[in-house]
XYZ file of C-alpha atoms in Angstrom:
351
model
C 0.000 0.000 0.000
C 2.797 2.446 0.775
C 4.343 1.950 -2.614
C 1.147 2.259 -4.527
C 0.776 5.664 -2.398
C 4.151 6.792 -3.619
C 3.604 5.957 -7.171
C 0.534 7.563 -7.187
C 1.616 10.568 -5.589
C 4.217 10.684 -8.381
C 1.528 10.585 -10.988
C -0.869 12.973 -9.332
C 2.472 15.494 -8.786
C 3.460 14.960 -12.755
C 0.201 15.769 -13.638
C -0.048 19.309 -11.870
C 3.257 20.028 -12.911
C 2.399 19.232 -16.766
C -0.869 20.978 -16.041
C 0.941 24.351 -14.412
C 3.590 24.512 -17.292
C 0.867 24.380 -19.873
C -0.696 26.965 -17.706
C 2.144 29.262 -18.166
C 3.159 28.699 -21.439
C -0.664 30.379 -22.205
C 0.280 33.289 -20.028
C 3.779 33.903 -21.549
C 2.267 33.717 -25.212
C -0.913 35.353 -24.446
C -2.511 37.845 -26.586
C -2.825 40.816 -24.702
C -3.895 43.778 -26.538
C -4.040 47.375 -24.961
C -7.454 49.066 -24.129
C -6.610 51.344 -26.892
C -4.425 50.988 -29.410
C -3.804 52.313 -32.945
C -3.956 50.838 -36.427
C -2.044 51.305 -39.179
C -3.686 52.284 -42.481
C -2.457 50.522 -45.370
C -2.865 51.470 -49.004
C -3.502 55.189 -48.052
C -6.072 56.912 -50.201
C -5.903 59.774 -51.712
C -10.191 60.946 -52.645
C -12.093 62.983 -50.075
C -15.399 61.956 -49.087
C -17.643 64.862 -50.164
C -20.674 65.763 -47.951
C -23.319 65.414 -50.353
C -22.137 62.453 -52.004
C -24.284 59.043 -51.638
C -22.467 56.586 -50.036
C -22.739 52.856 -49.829
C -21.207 50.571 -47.467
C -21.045 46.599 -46.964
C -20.854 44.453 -44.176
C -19.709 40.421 -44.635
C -19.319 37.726 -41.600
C -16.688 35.713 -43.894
C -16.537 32.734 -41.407
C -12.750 32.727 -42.288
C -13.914 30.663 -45.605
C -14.572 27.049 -43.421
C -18.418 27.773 -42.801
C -20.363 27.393 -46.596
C -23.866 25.765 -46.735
C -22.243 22.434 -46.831
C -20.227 22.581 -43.427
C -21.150 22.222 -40.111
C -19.326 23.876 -36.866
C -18.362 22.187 -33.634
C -19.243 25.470 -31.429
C -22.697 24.952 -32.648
C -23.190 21.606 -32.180
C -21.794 20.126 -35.367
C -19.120 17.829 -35.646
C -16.633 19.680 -37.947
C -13.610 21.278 -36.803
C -11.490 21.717 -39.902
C -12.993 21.330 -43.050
C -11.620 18.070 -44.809
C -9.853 20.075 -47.513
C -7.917 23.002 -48.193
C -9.780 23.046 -51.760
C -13.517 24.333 -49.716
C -11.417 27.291 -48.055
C -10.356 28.072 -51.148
C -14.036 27.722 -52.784
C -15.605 29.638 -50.030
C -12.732 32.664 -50.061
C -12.610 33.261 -54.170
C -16.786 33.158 -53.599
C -17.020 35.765 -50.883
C -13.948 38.008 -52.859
C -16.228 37.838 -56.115
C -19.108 38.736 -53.672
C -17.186 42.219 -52.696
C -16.206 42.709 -56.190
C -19.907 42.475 -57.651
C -21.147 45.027 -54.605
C -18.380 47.352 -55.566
C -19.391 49.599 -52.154
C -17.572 51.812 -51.145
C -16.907 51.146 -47.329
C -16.684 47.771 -46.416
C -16.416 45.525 -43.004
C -15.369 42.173 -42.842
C -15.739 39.579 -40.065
C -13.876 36.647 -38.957
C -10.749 37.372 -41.516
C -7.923 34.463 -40.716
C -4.668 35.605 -41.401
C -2.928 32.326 -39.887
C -4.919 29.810 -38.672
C -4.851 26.055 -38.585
C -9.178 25.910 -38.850
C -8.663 27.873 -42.824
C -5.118 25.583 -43.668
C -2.459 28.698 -42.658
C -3.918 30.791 -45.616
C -4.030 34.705 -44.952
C -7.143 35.723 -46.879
C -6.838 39.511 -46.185
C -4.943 40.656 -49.163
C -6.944 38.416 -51.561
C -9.695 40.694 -50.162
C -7.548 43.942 -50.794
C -6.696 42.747 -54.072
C -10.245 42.805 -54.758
C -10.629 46.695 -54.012
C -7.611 48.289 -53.901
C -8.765 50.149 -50.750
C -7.698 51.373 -47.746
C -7.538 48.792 -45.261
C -7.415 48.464 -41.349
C -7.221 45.267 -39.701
C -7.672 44.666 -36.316
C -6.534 41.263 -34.741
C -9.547 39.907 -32.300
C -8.170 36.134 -31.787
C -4.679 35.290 -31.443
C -3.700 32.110 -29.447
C -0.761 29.690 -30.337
C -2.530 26.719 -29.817
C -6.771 26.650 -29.055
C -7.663 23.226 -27.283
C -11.360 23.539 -27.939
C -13.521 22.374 -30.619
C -11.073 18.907 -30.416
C -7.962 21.084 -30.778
C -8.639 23.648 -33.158
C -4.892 24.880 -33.075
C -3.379 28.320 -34.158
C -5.399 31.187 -34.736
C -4.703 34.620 -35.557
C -7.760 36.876 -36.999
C -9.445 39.732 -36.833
C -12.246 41.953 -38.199
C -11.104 44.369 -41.435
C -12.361 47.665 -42.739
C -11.836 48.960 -46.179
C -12.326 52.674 -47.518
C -11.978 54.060 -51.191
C -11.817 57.293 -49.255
C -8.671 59.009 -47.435
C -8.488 57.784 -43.872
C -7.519 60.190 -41.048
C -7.014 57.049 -38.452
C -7.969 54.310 -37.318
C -8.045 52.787 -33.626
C -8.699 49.545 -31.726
C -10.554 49.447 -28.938
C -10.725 46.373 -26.714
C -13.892 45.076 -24.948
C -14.707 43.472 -22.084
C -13.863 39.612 -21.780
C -16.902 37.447 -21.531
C -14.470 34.640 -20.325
C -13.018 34.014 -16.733
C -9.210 32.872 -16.177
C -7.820 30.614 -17.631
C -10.180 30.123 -20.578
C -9.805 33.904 -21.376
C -6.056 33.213 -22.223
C -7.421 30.547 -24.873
C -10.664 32.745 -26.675
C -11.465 35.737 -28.337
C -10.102 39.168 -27.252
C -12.836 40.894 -29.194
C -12.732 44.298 -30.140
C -13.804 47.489 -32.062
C -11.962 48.750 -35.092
C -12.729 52.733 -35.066
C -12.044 54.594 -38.578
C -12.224 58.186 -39.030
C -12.879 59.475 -42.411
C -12.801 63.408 -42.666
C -15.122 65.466 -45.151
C -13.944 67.850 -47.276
C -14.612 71.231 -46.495
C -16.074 70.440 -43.122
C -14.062 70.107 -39.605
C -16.440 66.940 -38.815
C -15.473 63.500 -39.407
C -17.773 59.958 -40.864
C -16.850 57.539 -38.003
C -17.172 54.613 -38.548
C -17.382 51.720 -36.529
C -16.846 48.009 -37.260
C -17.798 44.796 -34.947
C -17.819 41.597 -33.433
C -19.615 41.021 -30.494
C -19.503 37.835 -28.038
C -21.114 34.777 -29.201
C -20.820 31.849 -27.013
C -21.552 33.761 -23.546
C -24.523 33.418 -21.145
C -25.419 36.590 -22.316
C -23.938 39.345 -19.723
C -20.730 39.607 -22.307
C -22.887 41.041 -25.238
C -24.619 43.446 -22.370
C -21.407 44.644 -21.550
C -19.868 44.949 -24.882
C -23.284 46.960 -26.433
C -22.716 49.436 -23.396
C -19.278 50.296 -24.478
C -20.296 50.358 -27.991
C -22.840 53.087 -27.428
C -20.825 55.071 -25.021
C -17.911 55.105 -27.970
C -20.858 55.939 -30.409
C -22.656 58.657 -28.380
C -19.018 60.238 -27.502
C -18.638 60.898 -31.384
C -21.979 62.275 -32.132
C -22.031 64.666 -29.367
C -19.088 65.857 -31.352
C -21.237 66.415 -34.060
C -19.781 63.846 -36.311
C -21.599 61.295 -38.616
C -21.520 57.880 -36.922
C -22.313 54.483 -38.238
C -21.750 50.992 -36.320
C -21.764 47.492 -38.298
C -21.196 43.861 -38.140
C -22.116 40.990 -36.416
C -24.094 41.949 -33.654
C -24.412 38.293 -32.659
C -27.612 39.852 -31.373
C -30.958 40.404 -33.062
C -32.531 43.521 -33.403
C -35.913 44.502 -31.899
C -37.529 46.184 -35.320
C -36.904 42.372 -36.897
C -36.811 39.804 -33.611
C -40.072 38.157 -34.585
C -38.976 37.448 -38.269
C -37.528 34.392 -37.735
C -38.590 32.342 -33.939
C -36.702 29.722 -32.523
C -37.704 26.445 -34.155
C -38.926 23.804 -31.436
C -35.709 21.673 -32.137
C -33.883 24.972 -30.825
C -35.742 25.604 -28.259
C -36.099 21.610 -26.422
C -32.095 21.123 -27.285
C -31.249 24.759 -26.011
C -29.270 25.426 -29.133
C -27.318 28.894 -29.794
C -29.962 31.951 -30.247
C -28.537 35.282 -30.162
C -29.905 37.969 -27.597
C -31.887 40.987 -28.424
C -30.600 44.879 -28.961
C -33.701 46.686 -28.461
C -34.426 50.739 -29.415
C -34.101 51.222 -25.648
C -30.250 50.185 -25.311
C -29.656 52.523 -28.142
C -27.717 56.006 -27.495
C -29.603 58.793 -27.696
C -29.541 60.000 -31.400
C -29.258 56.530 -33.080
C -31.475 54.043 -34.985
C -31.295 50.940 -36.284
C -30.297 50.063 -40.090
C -31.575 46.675 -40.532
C -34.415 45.131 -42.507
C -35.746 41.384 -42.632
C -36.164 40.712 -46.393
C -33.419 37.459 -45.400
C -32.238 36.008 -43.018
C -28.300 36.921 -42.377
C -27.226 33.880 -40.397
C -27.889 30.321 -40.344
C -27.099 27.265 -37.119
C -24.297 25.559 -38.142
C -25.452 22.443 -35.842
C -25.404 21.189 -38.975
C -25.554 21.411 -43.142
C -28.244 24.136 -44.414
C -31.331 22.404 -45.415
C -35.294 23.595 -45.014
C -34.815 22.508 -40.623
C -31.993 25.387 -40.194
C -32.144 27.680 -37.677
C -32.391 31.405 -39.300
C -31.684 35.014 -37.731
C -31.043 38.199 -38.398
C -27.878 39.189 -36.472
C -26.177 41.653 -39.065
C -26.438 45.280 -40.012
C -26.051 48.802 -38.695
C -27.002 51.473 -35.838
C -26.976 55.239 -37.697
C -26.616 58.572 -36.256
C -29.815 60.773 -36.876
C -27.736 63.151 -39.004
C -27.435 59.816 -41.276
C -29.963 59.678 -43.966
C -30.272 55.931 -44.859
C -32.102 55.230 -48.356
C -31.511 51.765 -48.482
C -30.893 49.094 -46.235
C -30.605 45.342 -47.968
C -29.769 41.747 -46.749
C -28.053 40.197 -49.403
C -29.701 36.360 -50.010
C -26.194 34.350 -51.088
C -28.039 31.226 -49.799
C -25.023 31.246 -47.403
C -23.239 29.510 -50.443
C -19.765 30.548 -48.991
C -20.405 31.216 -45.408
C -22.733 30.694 -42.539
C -23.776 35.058 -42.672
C -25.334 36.919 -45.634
C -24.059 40.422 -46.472
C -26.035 43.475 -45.300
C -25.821 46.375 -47.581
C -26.104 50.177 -47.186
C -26.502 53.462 -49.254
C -26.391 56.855 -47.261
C -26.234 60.566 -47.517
C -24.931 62.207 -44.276
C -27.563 65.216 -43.751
């Protein structure tokens, strides 16, 4: 008995000590991004926006090119980790590129942009985007971890959310939110962020701000609460400046105008499947509306491959400024062909 105590001391002991010195190899090679920080602009432009002009802007969860109709996603209940073959990133990326080319908009935000990640085969799909546009570009890095043990060992990340002007770009800043996740899982997850750009007018001393996002997902729902209040604090800060202000993304929320578009199926509801929350016109900063409309759906449930059972919602679009005049707001029906979101389109005059 004594030496089966010993030996299994000796396991036990290994077992913390493997467990602590995975513990700090997390910590040393942590991403950990300041509250503010700024981001450099590449491809500098060189046309001013002018204040009457019409303006149209994009935004695109690309679902780093792993998450077309045909895929499923472990985080919602699927079974796929890495898609079987480097040949569907590829598919899914030159789909969603053509998809930015056809829209030709002028401002665009992307979502969920892998620059080096095991989950997309190592393939950095920003410039295939800038190629596409020859814009302006920010990028802002929201998930960086060396080695991500969920979802069966997803490995590497790095990736971030990406905004892309044809017009001259004062600056550009990232702003970090709060972490939905506790220690030590918040060493291993998403340091989600917003990516600030400041276009200025010609002619005026106000500025279009814009404001690109990707809120928490996989939370039990005070993360997104926390995250929307620091949204609207950064948005209402800007307007009281008297600047034009538009926010846009992935919500991961639905919005109250369309919540009743698309209820929870009863398989969602009895298996307690992912649903997003609910922004409603009262969590809103003074001055600002909602930009969103329901003629489709802009995400699907990836518990598994898109067929007539899937889960719908509307989770994508925009919050305006009331000096924003918006004349069109349209969710882009790709059938999620090349990822698990459908584009959300804008056209604007600033008033």
């Amino acid at each position: 008995m004594k030496k089966f105590l010993i030996v299994l001391g000796c396991i036990i002991g290994v077992i913390i000590l493997a467990i602590a010195a995975a513990l700090l190899t997390y910590r040393v090679k942590e991403y950990r991004p300041d509250d503010v920080e700024d981001v450099s602009v590449e491809n500098q432009q060189s046309r001013m926006l002018k204040s009457d002009e019409t303006v149209s802007i994009m935004t695109y969860n690309t679902g780093y090119g792993a998450l077309s109709k045909d895929q499923d996603c472990y985080f919602d209940g699927g079974q796929t980790v890495v898609p079987e073959s480097i040949d569907i990133i590829n598919k899914n990326v030159e789909g969603m590129v053509n998809t930015v080319k056809e829209q030709n908009t002028d401002l665009y935000f992307l979502q969920e942009v892998d620059r080096d990640a095991k989950r997309s085969y190592n393939m950095d799909q920003l410039p295939l985007y800038q190629k596409a546009t020859n814009y302006a570009t920010m990028f802002a890095c929201n998930f960086k971890v060396f080695y991500v043990p969920f979802n069966k060992g997803m490995g590497n990340v790095e990736a971030g959310i990406v905004t892309m002007s044809k017009y001259k770009v004062d600056s550009a800043t990232r702003y970090q939110l709060p972490i939905s996740f506790s220690w030590p899982v918040s060493m291993m997850n998403l340091k989600r962020c917003l990516l600030e750009t400041r276009i200025p007018i010609d002619g005026s001393d106000k500025e279009l701000v814009l404001v690109n996002l990707h809120l928490e997902a996989y939370d039990s729902g005070e993360g997104k609460i926390a995250q929307t209040k620091q949204l609207m604090d950064l948005l209402s800060k800007e307007y009281k400046k008297g600047n034009y202000v538009i926010a846009g993304g992935d919500f991961n929320q639905t919005f109250e105008p369309v919540k009743d578009k698309y209820p929870l199926t009863q398989d969602t509801i009895q298996n307690e499947k992912w649903a997003p929350g609910i922004i409603e016109n009262k969590d809103l900063a003074e001055g600002f509306t909602f930009a969103v409309t329901d003629n489709a759906a802009t995400c699907r449930l990836d518990d598994h491959v898109l067929d007539e059972t899937t889960q719908l919602y509307i989770i994508d679009g925009f919050i305006v400024s009331d000096n924003i005049e918006v004349q069109e707001v349209t969710n882009l029906d790709k059938g999620f062909e090349f990822t698990d979101h459908n584009p959300v389109k804008m056209v604007f005059k600033m008033k």
